[in-house]
Short mmCIF file of C-alpha atoms in Angstrom, two decimals:
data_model
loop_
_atom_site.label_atom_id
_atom_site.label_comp_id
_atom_site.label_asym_id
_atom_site.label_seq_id
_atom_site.Cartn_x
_atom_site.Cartn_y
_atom_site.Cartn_z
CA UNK A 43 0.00 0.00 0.00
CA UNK A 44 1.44 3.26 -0.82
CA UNK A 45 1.18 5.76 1.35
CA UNK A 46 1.32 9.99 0.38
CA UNK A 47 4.37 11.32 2.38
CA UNK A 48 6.32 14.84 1.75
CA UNK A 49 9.55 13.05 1.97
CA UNK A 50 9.74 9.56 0.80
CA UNK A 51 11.08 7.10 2.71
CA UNK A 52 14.52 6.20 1.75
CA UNK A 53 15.53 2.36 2.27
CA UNK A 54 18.21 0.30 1.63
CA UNK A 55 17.24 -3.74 0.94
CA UNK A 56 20.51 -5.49 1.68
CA UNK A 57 20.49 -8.84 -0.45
CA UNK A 58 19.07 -9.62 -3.79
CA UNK A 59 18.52 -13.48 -3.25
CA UNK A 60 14.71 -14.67 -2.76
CA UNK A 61 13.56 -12.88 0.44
CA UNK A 62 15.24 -9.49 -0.81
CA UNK A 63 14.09 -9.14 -4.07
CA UNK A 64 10.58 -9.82 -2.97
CA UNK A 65 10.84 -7.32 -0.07
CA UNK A 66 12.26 -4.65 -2.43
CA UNK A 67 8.68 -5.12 -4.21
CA UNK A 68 6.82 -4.80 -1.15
CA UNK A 69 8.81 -0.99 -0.70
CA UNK A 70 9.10 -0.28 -3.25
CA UNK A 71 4.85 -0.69 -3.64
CA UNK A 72 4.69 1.36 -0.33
CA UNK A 73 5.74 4.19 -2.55
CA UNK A 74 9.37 4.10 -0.83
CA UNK A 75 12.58 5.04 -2.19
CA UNK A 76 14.92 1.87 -2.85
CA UNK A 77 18.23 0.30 -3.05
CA UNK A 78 18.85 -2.87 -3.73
CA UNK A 79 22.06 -4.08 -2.59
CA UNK A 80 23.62 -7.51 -3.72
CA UNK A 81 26.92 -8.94 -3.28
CA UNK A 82 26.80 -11.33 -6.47
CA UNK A 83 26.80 -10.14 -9.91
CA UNK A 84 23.54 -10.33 -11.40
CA UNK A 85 22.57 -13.93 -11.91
CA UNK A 86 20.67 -13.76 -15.12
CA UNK A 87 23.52 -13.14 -16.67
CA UNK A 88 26.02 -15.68 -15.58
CA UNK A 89 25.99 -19.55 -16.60
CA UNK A 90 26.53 -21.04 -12.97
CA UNK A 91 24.99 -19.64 -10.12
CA UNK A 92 27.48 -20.58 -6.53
CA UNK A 93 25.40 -21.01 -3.21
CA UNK A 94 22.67 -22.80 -2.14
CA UNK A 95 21.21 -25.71 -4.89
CA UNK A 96 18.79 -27.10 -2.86
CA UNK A 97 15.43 -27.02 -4.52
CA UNK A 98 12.85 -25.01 -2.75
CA UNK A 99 9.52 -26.22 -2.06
CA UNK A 100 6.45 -23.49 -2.28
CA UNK A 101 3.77 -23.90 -0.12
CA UNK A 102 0.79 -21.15 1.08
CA UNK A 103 2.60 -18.81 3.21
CA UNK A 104 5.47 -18.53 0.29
CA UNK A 105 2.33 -18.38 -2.31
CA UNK A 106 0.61 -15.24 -0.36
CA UNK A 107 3.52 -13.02 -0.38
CA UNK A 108 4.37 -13.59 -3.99
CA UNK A 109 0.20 -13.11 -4.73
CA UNK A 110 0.22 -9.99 -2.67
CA UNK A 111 2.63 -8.12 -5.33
CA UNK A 112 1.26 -9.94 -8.11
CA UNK A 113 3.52 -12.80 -8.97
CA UNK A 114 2.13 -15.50 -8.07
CA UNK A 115 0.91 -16.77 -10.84
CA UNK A 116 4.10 -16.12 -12.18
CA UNK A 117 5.73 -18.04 -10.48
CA UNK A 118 3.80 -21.16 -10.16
CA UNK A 119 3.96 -21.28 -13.80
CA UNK A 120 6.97 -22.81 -13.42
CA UNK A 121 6.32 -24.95 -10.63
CA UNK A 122 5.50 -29.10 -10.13
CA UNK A 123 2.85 -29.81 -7.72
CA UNK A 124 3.83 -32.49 -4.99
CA UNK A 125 0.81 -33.98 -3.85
CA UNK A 126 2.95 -36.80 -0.86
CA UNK A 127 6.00 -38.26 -0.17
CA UNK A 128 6.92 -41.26 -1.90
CA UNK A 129 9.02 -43.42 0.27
CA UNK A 130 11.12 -45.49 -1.48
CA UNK A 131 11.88 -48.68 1.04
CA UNK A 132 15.08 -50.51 0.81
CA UNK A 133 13.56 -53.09 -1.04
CA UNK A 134 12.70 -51.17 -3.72
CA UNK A 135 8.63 -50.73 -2.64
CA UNK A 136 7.15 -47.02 -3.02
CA UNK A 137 4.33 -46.47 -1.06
CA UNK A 138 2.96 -43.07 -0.79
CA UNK A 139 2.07 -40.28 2.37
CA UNK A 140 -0.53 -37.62 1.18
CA UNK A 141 0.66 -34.23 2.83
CA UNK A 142 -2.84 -33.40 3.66
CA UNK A 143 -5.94 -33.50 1.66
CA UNK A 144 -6.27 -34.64 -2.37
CA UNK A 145 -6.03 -31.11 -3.61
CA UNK A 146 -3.67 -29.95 -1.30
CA UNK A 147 0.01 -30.00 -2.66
CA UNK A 148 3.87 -28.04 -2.09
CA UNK A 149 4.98 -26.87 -5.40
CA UNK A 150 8.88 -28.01 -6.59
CA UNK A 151 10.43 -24.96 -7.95
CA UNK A 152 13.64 -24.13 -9.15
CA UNK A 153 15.94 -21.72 -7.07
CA UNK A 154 17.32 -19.64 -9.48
CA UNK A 155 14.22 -19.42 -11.94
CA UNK A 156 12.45 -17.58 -8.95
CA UNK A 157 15.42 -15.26 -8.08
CA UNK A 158 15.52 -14.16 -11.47
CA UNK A 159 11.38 -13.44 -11.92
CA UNK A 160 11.38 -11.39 -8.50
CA UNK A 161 14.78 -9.69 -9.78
CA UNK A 162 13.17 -8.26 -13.07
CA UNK A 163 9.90 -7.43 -11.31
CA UNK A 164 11.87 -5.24 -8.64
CA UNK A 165 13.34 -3.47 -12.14
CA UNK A 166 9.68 -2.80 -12.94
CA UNK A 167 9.04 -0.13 -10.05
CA UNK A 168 10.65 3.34 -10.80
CA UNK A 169 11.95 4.65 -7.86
CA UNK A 170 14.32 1.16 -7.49
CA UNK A 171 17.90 1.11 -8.27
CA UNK A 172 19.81 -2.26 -8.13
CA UNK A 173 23.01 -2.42 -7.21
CA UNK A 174 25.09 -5.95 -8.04
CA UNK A 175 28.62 -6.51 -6.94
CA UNK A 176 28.19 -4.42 -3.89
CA UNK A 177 29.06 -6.12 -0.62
CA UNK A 178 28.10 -3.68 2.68
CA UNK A 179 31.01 -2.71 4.76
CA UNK A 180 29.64 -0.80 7.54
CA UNK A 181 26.61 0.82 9.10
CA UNK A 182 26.09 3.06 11.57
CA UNK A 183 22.71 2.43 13.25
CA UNK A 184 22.44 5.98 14.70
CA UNK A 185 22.57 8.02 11.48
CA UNK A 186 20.87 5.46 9.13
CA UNK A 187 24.25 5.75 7.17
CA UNK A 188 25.43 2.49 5.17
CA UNK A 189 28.88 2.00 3.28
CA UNK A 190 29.49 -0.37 0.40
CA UNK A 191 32.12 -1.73 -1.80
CA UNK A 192 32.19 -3.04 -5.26
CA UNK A 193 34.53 -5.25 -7.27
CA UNK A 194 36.73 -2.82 -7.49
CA UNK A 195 37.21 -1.99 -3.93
CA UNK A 196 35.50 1.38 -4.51
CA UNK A 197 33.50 2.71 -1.52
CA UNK A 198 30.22 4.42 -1.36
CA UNK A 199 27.98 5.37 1.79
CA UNK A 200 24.87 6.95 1.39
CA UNK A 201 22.34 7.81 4.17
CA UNK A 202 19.25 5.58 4.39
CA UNK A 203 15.83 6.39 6.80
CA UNK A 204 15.89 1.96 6.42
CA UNK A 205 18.86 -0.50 6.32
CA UNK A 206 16.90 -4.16 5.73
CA UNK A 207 19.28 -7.13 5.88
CA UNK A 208 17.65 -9.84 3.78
CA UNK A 209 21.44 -10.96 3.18
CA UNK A 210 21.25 -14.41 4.71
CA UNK A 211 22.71 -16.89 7.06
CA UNK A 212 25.83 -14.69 7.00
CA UNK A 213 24.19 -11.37 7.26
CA UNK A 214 26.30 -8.59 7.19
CA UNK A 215 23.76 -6.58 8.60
CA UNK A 216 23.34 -9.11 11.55
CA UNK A 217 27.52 -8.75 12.14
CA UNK A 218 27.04 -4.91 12.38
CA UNK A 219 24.05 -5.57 14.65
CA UNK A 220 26.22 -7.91 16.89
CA UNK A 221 28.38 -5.50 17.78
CA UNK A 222 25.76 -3.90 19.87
CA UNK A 223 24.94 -4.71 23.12
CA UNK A 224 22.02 -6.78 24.59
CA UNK A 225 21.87 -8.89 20.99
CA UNK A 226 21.28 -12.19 21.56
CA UNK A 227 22.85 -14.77 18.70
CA UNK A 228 23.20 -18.34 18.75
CA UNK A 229 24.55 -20.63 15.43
CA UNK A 230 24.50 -24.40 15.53
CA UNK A 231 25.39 -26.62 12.53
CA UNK A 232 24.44 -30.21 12.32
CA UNK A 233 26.74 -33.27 12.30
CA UNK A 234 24.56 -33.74 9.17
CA UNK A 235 25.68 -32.51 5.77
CA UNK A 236 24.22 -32.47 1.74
CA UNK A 237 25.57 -33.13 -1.47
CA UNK A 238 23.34 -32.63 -4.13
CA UNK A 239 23.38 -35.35 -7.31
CA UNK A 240 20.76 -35.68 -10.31
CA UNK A 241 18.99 -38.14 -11.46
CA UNK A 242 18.45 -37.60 -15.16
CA UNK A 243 15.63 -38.24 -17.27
CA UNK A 244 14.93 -41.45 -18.70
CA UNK A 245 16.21 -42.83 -22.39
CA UNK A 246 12.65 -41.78 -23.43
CA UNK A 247 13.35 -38.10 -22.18
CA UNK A 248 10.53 -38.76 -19.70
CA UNK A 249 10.60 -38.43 -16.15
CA UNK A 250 12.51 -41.30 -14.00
CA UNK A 251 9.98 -41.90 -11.32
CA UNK A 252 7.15 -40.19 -10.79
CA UNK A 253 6.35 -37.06 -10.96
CA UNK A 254 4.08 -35.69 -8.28
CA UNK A 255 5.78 -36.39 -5.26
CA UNK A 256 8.65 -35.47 -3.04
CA UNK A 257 10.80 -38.72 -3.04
CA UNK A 258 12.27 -39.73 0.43
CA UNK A 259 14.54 -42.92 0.77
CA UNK A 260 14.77 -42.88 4.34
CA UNK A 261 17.56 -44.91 6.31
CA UNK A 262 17.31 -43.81 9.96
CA UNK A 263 20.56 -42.06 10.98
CA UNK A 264 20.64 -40.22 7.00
CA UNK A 265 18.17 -40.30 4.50
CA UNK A 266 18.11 -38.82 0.14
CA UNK A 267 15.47 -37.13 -1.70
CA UNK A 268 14.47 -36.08 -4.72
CA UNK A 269 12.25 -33.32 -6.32
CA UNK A 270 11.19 -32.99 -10.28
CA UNK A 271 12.69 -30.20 -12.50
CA UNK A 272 10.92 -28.88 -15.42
CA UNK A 273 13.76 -30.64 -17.49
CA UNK A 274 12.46 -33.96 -16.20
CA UNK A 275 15.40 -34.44 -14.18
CA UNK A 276 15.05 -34.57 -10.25
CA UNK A 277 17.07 -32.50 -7.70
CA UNK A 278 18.49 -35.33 -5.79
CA UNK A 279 19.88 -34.73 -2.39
CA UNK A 280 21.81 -36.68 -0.03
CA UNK A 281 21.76 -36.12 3.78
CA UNK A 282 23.53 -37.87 6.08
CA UNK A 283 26.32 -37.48 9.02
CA UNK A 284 29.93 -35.85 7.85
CA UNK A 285 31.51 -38.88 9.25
CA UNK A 286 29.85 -41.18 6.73
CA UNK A 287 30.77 -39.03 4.06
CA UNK A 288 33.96 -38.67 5.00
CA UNK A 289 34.30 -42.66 5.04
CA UNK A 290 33.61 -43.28 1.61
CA UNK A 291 37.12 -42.62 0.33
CA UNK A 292 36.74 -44.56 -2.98
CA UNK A 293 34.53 -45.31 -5.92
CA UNK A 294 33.71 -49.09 -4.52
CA UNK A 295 33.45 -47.67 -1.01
CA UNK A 296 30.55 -45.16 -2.90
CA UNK A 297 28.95 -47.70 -5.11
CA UNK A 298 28.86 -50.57 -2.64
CA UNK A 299 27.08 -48.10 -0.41
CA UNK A 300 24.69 -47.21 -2.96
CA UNK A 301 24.11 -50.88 -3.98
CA UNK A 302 23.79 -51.49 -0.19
CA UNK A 303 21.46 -48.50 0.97
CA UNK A 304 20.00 -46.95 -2.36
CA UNK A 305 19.39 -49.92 -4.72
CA UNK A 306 16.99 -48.73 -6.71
CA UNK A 307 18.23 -45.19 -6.85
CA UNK A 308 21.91 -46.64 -8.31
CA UNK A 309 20.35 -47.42 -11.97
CA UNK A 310 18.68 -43.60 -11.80
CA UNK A 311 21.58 -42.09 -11.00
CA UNK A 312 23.90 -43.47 -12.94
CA UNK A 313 27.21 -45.16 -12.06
CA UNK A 314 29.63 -42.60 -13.93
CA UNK A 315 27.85 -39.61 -12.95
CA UNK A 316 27.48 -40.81 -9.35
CA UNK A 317 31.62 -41.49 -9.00
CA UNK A 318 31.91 -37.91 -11.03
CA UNK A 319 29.75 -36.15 -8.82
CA UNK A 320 30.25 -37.64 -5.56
CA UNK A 321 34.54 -37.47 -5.98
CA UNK A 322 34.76 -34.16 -7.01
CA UNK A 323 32.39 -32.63 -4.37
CA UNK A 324 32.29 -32.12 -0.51
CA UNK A 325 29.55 -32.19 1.86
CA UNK A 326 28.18 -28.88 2.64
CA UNK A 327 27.10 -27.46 6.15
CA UNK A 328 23.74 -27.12 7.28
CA UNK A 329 23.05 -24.56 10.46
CA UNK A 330 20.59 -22.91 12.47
CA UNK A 331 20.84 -19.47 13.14
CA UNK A 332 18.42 -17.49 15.87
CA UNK A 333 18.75 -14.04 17.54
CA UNK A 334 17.01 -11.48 19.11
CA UNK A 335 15.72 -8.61 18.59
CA UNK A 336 15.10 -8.43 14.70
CA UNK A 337 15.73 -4.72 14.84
CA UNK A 338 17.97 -1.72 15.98
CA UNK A 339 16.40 1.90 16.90
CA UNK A 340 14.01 2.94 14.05
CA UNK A 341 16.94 2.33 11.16
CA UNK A 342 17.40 -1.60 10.82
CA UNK A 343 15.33 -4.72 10.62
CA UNK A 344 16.36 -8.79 9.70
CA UNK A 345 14.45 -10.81 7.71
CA UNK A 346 14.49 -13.97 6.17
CA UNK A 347 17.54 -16.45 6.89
CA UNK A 348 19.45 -13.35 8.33
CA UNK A 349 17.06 -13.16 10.89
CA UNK A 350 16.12 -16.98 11.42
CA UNK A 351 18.27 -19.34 9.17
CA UNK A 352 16.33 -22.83 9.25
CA UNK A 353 17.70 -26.75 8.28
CA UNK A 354 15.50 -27.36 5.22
CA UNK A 355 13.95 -30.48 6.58
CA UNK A 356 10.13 -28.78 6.60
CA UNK A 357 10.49 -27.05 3.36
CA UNK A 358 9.91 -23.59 5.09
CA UNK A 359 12.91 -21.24 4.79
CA UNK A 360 12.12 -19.62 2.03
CA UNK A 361 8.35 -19.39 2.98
CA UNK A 362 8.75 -18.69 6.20
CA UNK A 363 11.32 -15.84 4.83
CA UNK A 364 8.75 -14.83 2.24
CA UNK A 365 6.04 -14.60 4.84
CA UNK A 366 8.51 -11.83 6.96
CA UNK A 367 7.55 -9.47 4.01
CA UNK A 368 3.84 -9.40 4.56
CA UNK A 369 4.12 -9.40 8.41
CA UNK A 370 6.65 -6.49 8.25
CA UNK A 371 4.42 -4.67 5.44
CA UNK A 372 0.89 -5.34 7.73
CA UNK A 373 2.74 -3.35 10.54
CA UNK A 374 3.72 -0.70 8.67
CA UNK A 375 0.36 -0.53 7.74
CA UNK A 376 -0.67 -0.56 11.57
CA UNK A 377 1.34 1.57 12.15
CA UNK A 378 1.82 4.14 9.77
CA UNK A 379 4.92 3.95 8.41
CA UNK A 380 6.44 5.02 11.83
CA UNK A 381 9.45 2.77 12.02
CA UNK A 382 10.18 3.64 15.28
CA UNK A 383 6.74 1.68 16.14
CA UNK A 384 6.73 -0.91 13.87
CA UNK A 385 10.31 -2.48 14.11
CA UNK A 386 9.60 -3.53 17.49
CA UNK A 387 6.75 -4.99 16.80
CA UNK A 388 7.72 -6.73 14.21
CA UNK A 389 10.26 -8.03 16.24
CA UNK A 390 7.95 -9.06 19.44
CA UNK A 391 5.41 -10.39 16.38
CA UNK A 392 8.07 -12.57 14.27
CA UNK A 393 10.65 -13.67 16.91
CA UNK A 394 8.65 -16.04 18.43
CA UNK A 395 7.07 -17.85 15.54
CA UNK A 396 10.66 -18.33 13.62
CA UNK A 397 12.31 -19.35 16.62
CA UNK A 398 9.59 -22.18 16.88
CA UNK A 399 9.68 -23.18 13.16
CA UNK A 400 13.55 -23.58 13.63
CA UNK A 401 12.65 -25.72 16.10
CA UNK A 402 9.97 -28.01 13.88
CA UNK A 403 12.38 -28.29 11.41
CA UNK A 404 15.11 -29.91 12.82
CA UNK A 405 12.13 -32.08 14.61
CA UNK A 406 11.08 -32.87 10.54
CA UNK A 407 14.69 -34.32 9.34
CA UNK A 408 14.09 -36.88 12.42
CA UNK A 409 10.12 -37.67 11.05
CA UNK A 410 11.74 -37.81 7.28
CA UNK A 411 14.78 -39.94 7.51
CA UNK A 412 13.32 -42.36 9.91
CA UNK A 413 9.63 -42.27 11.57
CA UNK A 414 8.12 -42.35 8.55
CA UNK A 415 9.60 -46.06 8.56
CA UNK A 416 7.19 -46.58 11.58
CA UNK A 417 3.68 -48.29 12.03
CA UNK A 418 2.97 -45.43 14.80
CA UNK A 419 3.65 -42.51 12.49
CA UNK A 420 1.42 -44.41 9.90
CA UNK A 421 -1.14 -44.60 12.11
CA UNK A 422 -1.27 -40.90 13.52
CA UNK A 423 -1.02 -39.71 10.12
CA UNK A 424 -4.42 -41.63 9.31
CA UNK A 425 -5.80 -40.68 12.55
CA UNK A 426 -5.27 -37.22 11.93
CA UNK A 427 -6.43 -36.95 8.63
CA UNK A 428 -9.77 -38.75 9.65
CA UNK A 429 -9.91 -36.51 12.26
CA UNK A 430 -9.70 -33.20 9.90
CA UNK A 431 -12.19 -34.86 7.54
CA UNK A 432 -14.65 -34.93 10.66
CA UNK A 433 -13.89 -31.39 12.60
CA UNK A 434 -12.39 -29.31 9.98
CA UNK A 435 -12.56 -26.42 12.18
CA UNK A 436 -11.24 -28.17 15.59
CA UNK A 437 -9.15 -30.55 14.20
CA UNK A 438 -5.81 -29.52 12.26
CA UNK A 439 -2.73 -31.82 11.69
CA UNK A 440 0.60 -30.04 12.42
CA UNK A 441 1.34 -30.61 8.86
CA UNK A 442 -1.15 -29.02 7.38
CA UNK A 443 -1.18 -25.98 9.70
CA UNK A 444 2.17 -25.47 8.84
CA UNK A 445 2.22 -25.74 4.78
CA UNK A 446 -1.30 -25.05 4.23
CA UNK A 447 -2.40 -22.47 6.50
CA UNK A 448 -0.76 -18.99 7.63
CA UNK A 449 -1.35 -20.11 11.52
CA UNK A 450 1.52 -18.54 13.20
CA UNK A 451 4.15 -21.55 13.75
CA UNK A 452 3.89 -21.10 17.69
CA UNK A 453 0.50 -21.48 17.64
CA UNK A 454 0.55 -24.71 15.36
CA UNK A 455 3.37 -26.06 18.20
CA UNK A 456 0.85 -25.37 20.62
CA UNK A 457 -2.06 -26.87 19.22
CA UNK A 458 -0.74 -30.28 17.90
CA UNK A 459 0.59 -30.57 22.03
CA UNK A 460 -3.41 -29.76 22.67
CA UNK A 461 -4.12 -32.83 19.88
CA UNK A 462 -1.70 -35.13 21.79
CA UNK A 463 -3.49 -34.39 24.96
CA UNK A 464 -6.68 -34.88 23.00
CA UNK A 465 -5.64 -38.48 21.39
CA UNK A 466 -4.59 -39.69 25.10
CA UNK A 467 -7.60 -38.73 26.76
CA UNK A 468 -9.91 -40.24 23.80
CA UNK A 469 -7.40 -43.66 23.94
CA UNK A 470 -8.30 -43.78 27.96
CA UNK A 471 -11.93 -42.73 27.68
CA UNK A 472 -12.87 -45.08 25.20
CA UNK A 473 -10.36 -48.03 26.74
CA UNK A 474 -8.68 -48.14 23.18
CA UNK A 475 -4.80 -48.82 23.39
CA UNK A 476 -2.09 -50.05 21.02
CA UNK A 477 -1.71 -50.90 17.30
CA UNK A 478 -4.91 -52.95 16.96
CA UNK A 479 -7.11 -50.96 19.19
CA UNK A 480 -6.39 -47.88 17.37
CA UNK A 481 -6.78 -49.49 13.91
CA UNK A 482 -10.40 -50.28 15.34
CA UNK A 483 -10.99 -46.99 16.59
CA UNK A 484 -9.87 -45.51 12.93
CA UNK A 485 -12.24 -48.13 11.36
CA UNK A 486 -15.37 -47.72 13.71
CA UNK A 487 -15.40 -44.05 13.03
CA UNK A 488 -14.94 -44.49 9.74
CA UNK A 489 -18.04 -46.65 9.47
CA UNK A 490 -20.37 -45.25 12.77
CA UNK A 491 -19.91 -41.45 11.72
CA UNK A 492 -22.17 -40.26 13.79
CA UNK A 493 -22.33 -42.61 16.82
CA UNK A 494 -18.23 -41.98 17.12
CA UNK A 495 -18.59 -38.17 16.20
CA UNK A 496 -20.84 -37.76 19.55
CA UNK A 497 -18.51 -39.41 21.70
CA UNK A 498 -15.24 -37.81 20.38
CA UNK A 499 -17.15 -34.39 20.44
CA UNK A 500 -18.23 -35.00 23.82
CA UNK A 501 -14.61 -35.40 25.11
CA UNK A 502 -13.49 -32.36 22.87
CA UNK A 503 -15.92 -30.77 24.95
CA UNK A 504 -13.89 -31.28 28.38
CA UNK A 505 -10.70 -29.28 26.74
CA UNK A 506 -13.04 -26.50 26.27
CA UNK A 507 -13.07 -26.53 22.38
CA UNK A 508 -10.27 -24.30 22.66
CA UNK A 509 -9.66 -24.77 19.06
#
């Protein structure tokens, strides 16, 4: 929303990956003045893009932001709906786990595709100027005043009324901010790593597997999966400890392990390119980065993985990055453009919900590489669904709450504990316990709607109906 002002607001957007380009739009359509900083050259110009390969799965909270500047349907466009996990077992069976409903699905889309569509619709506004090959060097958080350098080591600082760091796990902004007192900053990394490798399409020139899903071969301690590319190809990524990596020193170490763990995945991938790829690369780090506050004075704010850097295990960094843009924008809103008002509450707002998704997605790598192996995580998933299909309203699986809804991550914490407490008091009440008695509790309400609905609404009841 753009607001009439008799100065416009000056800000600087530090970071021209996903979360900055897309906030740049959002300023840039509050009738602000904006820079767009980025330390890369611009990447729709060169052949290989460095960083982060991971493909990104977009799901409704990524999908609102990009709708609420108009390019959403640009983007999806591009995208491959995922409609479940296909587990691939070690015995080469595939069974699949709907993510929610029939029609619900994440969308597979390609990293740099989407940097380069918000990139060219930040060109669109008029009072934007981007700025590649600039790294920042210093700001003062006082004056509003921000220095950066290009490729050739020449310096410029200009004066901002805004400095946004949307630059990342590594944030330059967030180092400035450190040097402050009373900021809080943790970083953890796993003991896990990634290596990305690519299964390519078939001798057809169709797709290898199918296409719909988000494949998963999960093996306890590490796990690989794979999403489809509008090549046909899939995005194939390996997680696993460092150690493990760091133990297959030779190509029969790697293609015994394949044979061993990933049978079915061996032929996809490809013997030659596997040994290629596999030899010639190193795992990469995965880490966790919270802090606290998001914001300094009225003159900087964090967003997106500079703010709350997430393992990708729930497919919600970007989204949950994305998502920062229309919370921040809302306040503004609130609050009239008075940063000195809305940083802080954008702070006490966000902090607590990215925190908590941090949390869930470390929690997810542990679900994906090994409970989904389990007869108890088959079960709940059922249960829950069944559940949803009955009380739409009262009855949400985690899940869905998290990729299908804009419920703020706390509160989806929050109530999945309240649907644990629910489950146990409906297993005592109605004398159900185990495997079989819950299969039989799953079938009987599947087949007595309404006697079962009573009872399990009755014992809602005693928690209040608090959701």
């Amino acid at each position: 929303m753009s607001f009439h002002q008799e100065k416009k607001k000056h800000v600087a957007v530090c970071g021209g990956g996903l979360v900055g380009a897309l906030n740049a739009c959002y300023m840039a359509r509050r009738g602000y003045k904006v820079d767009l900083y980025e330390m890369r050259p611009d990447i729709r110009t060169m052949k290989v893009v460095r960083g982060k390969s991971i493909n990104l799965a977009l799901s409704c909270r990524g999908r609102e932001a990009l709708k609420r500047v108009g390019l959403e349907d640009a983007v999806t466009k591009y995208g491959i709906p995922m409609h479940a996990r296909m587990i691939h077992d070690l015995n080469g069976r595939r069974r699949p786990i709907l993510y929610g409903t029939k029609d619900q699905y994440i969308m597979s889309i390609d990293r740099r595709l989407l940097n380069e569509i918000m990139l060219s619709a930040v060109e669109k506004f008029p009072d934007v100027e981007i700025h590649f090959s600039h790294k920042l060097t210093t700001c003062n958080f006082e004056t509003g005043e921000a220095t950066f350098e290009n490729e050739q080591g020449h310096k410029v600082t200009k004066q901002f009324d805004l400095i946004i760091g949307c630059d990342g796990a590594y944030s330059a902004v967030r180092k400035q901010m450190m040097k402050l007192s009373r900021f809080d900053y943790q970083q953890t990394y796993i003991p896990h790593g990634y290596m990305e490798l690519n299964i390519p399409p078939n001798s057809q020139n169709e797709f290898a597997m199918e296409i719909n899903y988000l494949h998963i071969w999960p093996r306890n301690e590490y796990m690989m999966i794979a999403l489809p590319n509008l090549d046909k190809s899939f995005t194939t990524t390996l997680f696993m400890p460092f150690e493990m990596f760091e133990a297959i020193t030779t190509e029969e170490k790697l293609i015994q392990f394949f044979k061993e763990e990933f049978p079915d995945a061996l032929p996809l991938l490809g013997q030659e390119e596997l040994i290629k790829t596999f030899m010639s690369s190193k795992a990469l780090p995965l880490i966790t980065v919270k802090c606290h506050p998001y914001h300094v004075n009225n003159k900087a704010v964090l967003l997106g993985d500079a703010a709350h850097a997430m393992v990708p295990f729930y497919g919600q960094g970007m989204n949950c990055g994305m998502e920062d843009c229309i919370i921040l924008d809302e306040i503004l809103d609130a609050y009239e453009n008075d940063f000195s008002k809305a940083l802080p509450a954008y702070t006490k707002k966000r902090n607590p919900d990215a925190k908590a998704i941090c949390d869930l997605a470390m929690y997810n790598y542990i679900e994906m590489r090994s409970k989904v192996n389990t007869t108890s995580f088959l079960i709940r998933k059922k249960l829950d669904n069944l559940l949803f299909k009955i009380f739409p309203k009262t009855w949400v699986p985690l899940y869905t709450m998290v990729s299908f809804t804009r419920i703020g991550y706390q509160e989806a914490i929050q109530r999945r504990e309240w649907q644990d407490q629910v489950l146990t008091r409906c297993l005592t009440v109605l004398g159900i316990t185990g495997v079989v008695g819950l299969g039989v509790m799953t079938y009987q309400l599947s087949q007595n709607y309404v006697h079962w609905s009573e009872r399990v609404q009755n014992i809602l009841s005693q928690f209040g109906m608090v959701y």
